[in-house]
PDB file of C-alpha atoms in Angstrom:
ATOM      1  CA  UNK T 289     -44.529 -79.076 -28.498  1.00  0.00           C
ATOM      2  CA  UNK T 290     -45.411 -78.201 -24.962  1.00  0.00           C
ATOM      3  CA  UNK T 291     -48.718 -77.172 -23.847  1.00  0.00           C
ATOM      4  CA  UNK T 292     -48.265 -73.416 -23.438  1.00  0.00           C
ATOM      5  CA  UNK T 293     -46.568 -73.477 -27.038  1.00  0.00           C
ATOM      6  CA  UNK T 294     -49.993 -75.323 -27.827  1.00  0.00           C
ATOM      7  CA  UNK T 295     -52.313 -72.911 -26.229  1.00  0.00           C
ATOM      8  CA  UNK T 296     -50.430 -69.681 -27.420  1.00  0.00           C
ATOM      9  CA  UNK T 297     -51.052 -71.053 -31.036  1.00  0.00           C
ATOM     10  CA  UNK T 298     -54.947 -71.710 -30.300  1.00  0.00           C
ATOM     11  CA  UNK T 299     -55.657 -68.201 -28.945  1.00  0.00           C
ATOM     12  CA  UNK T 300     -53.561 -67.149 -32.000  1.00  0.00           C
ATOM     13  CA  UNK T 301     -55.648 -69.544 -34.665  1.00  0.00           C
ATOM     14  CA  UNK T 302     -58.731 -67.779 -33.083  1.00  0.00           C
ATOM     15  CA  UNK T 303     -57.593 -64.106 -33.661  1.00  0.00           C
ATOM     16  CA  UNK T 304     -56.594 -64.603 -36.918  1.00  0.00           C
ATOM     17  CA  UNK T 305     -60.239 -66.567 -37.317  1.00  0.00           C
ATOM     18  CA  UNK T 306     -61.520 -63.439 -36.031  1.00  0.00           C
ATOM     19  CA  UNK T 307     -60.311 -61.073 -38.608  1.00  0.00           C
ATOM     20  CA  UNK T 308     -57.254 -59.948 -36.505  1.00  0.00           C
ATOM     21  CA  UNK T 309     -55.556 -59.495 -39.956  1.00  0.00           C
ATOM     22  CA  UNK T 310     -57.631 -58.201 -42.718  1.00  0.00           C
ATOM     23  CA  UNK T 311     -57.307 -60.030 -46.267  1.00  0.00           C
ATOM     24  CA  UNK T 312     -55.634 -62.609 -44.779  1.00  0.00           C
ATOM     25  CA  UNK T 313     -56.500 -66.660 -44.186  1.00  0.00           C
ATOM     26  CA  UNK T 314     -53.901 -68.701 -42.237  1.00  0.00           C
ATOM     27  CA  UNK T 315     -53.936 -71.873 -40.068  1.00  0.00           C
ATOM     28  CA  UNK T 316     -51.999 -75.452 -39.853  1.00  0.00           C
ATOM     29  CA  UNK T 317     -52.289 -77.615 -42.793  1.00  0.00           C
ATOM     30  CA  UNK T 318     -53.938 -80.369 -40.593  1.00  0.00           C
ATOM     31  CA  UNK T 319     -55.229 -80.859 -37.061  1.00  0.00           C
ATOM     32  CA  UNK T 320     -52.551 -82.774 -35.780  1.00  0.00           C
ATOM     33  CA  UNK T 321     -49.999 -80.620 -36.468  1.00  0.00           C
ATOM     34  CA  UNK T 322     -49.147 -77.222 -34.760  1.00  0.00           C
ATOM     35  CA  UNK T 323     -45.856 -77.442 -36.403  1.00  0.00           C
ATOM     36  CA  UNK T 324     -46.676 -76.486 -40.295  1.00  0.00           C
ATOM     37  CA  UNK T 325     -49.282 -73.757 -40.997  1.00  0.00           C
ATOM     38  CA  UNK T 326     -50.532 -72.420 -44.522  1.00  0.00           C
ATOM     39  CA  UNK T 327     -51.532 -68.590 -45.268  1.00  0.00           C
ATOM     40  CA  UNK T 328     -52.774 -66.260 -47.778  1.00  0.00           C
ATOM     41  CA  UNK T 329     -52.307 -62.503 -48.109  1.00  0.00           C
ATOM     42  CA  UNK T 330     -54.411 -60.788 -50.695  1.00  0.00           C
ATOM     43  CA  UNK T 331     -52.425 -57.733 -52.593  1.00  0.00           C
ATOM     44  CA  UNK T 332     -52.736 -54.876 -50.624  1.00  0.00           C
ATOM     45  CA  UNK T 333     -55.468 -52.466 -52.639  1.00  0.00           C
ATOM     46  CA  UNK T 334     -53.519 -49.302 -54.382  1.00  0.00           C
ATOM     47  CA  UNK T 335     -50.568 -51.507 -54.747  1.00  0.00           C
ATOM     48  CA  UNK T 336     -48.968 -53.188 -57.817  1.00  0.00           C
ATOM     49  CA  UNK T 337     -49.756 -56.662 -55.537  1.00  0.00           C
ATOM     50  CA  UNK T 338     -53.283 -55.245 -55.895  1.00  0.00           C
ATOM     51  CA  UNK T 339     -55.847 -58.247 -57.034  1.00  0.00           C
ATOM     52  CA  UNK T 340     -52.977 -60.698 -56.505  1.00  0.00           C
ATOM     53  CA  UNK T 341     -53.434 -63.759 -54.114  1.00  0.00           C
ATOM     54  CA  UNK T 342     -50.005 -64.965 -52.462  1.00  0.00           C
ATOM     55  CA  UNK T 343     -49.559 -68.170 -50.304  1.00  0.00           C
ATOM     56  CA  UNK T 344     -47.087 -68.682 -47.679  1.00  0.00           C
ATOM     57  CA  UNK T 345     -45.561 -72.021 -45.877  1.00  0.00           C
ATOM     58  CA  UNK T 346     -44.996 -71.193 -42.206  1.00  0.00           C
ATOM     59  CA  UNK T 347     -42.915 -73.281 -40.238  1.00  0.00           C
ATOM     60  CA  UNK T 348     -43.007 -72.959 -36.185  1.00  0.00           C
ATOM     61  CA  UNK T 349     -40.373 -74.533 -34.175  1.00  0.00           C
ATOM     62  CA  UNK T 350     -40.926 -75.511 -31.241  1.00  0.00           C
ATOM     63  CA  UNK T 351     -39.274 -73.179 -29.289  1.00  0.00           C
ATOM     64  CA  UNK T 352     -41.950 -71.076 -30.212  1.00  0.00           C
ATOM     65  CA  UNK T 353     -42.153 -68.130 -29.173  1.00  0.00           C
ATOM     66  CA  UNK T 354     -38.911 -67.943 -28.371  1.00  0.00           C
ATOM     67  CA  UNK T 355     -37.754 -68.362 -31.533  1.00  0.00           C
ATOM     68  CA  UNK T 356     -39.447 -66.899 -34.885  1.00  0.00           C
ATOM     69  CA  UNK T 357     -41.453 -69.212 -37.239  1.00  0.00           C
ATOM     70  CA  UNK T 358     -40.473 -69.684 -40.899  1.00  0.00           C
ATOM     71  CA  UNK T 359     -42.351 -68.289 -43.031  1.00  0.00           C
ATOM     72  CA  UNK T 360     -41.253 -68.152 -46.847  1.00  0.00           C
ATOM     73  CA  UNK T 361     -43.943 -67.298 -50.136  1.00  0.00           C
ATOM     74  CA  UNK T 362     -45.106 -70.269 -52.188  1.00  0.00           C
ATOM     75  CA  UNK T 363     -46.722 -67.840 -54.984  1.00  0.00           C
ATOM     76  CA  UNK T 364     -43.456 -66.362 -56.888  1.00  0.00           C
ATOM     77  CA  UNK T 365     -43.414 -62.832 -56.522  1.00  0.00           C
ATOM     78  CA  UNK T 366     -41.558 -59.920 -58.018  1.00  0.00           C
ATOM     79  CA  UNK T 367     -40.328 -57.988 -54.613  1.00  0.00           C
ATOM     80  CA  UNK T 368     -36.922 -55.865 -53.343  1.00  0.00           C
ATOM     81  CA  UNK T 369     -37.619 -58.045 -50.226  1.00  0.00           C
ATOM     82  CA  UNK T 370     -38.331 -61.414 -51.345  1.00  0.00           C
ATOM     83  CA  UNK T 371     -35.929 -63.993 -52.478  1.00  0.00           C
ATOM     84  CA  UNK T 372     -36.779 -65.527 -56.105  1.00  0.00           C
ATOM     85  CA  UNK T 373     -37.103 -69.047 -53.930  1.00  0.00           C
ATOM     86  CA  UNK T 374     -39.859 -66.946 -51.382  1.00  0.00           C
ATOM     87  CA  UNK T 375     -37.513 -65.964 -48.244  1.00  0.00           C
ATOM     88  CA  UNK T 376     -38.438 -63.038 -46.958  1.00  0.00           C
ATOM     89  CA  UNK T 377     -35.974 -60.588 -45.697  1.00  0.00           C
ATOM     90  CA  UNK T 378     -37.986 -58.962 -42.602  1.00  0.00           C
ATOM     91  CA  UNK T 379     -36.075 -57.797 -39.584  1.00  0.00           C
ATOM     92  CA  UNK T 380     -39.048 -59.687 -37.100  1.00  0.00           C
ATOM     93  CA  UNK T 381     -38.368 -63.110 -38.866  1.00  0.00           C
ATOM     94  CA  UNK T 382     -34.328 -62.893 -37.758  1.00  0.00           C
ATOM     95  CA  UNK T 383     -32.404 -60.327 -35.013  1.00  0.00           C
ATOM     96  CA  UNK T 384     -35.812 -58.178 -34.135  1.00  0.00           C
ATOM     97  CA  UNK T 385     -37.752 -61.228 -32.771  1.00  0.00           C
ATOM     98  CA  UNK T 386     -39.478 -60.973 -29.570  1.00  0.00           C
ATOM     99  CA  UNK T 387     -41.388 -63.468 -27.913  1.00  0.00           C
ATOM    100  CA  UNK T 388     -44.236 -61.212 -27.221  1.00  0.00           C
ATOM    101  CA  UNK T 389     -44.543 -61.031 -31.533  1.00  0.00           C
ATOM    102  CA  UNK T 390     -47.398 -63.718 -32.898  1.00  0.00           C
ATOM    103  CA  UNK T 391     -48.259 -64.919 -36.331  1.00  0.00           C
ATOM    104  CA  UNK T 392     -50.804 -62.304 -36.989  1.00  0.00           C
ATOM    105  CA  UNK T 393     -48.172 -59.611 -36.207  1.00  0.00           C
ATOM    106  CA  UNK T 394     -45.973 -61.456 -38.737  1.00  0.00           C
ATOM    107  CA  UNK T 395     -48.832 -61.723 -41.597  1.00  0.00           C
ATOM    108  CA  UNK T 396     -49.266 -58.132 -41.315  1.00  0.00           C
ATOM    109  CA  UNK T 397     -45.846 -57.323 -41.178  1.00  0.00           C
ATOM    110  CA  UNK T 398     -45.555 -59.129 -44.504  1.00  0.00           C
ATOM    111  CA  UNK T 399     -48.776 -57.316 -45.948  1.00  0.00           C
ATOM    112  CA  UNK T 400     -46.922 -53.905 -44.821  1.00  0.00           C
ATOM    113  CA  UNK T 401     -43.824 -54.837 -46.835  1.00  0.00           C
ATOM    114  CA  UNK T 402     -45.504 -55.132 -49.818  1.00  0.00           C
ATOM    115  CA  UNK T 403     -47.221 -52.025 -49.500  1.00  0.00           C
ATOM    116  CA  UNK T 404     -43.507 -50.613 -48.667  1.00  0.00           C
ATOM    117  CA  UNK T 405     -40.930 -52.458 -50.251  1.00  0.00           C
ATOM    118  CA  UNK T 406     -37.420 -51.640 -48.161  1.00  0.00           C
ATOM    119  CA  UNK T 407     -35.135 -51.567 -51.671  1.00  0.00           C
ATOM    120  CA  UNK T 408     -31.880 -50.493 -49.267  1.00  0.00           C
ATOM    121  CA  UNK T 409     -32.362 -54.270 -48.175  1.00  0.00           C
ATOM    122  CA  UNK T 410     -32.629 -56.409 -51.156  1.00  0.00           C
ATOM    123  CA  UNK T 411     -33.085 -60.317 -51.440  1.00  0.00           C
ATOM    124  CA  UNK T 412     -33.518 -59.880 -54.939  1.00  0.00           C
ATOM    125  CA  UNK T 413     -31.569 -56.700 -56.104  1.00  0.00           C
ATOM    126  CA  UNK T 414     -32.841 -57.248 -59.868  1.00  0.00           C
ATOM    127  CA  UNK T 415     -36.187 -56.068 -57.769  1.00  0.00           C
ATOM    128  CA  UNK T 416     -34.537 -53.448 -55.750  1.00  0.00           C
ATOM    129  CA  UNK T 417     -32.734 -51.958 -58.374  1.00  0.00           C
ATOM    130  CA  UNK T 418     -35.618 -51.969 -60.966  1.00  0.00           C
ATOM    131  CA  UNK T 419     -37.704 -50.016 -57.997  1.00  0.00           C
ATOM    132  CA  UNK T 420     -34.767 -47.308 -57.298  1.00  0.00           C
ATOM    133  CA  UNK T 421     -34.176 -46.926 -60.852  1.00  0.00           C
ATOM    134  CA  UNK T 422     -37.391 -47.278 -63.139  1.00  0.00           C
ATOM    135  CA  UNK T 423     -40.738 -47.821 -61.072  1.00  0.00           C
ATOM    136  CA  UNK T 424     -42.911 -48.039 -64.232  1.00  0.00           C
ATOM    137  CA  UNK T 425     -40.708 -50.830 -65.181  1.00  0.00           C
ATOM    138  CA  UNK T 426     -40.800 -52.411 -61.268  1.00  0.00           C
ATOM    139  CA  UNK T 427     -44.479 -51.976 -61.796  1.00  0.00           C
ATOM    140  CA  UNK T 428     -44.543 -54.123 -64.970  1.00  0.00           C
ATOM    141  CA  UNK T 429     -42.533 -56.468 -64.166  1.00  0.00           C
ATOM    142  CA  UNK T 430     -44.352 -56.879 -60.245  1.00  0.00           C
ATOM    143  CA  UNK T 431     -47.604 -57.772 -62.953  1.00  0.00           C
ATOM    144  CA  UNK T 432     -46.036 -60.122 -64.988  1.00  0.00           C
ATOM    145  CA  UNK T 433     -45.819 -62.533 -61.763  1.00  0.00           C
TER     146      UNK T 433
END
């Protein structure tokens, strides 16, 4: 990883230490490796994620920031957007990319989209169709996980 990659991800690890996303903890998995970072988004409040705790593997490559991390849910979750196995189907993550984007702007891109599930753009249409077709039933099911 080169240095700039290195000191893009500092000033980044220090925002996000600084509250730069709000009920949200994220950071690499050890000190020695920039690489592989760990993060938790609580459920947005006035959601059905509401009270839930999800944790996410993030993967930077390093041709960071040039190209996006990868960032997929560890917690299962019940979501139009999110693939049973955790990918996440957000346009920042694939084609809308831009270098000046950062991890905090992902994590609260993420938060957004469960606050606003996009159900025209399923990973899971079981999810997408239960929220078109029978929110109480979305709603349910969202607790169950």
């Amino acid at each position: 990883m080169s240095t700039s990659t290195i000191k893009r991800l500092q000033t980044e690890l220090r925002e996000l230490e600084e509250g730069a996303v709000a009920n949200c903890t994220c950071g690499p998995l050890s000190s020695d490796d920039f690489y592989r970072w760990h993060a938790t988004i609580e459920g947005p409040s006035g959601t059905s994620f509401d009270g839930g705790l999800f944790e996410l593997d993030i993967n930077i490559p390093s041709s960071y920031p040039f190209r996006p991390p990868k960032v997929k849910f560890v917690t299962k979750i019940f979501h139009p957007n999110i693939s049973p196995n955790g990918d996440i189907c957000l346009d920042i993550l694939k084609e809308n990319w831009r270098p000046v984007l950062t991890i905090p702007n992902v994590l609260l891109s993420i938060s957004s989209l469960l606050t606003d599930p996009n159900p025209d753009s399923p990973l899971d249409v079981d999810a997408s169709h239960l929220y078109l077709q029978d929110r109480e039933g979305y709603e349910k099911k969202v607790k169950e996980y």
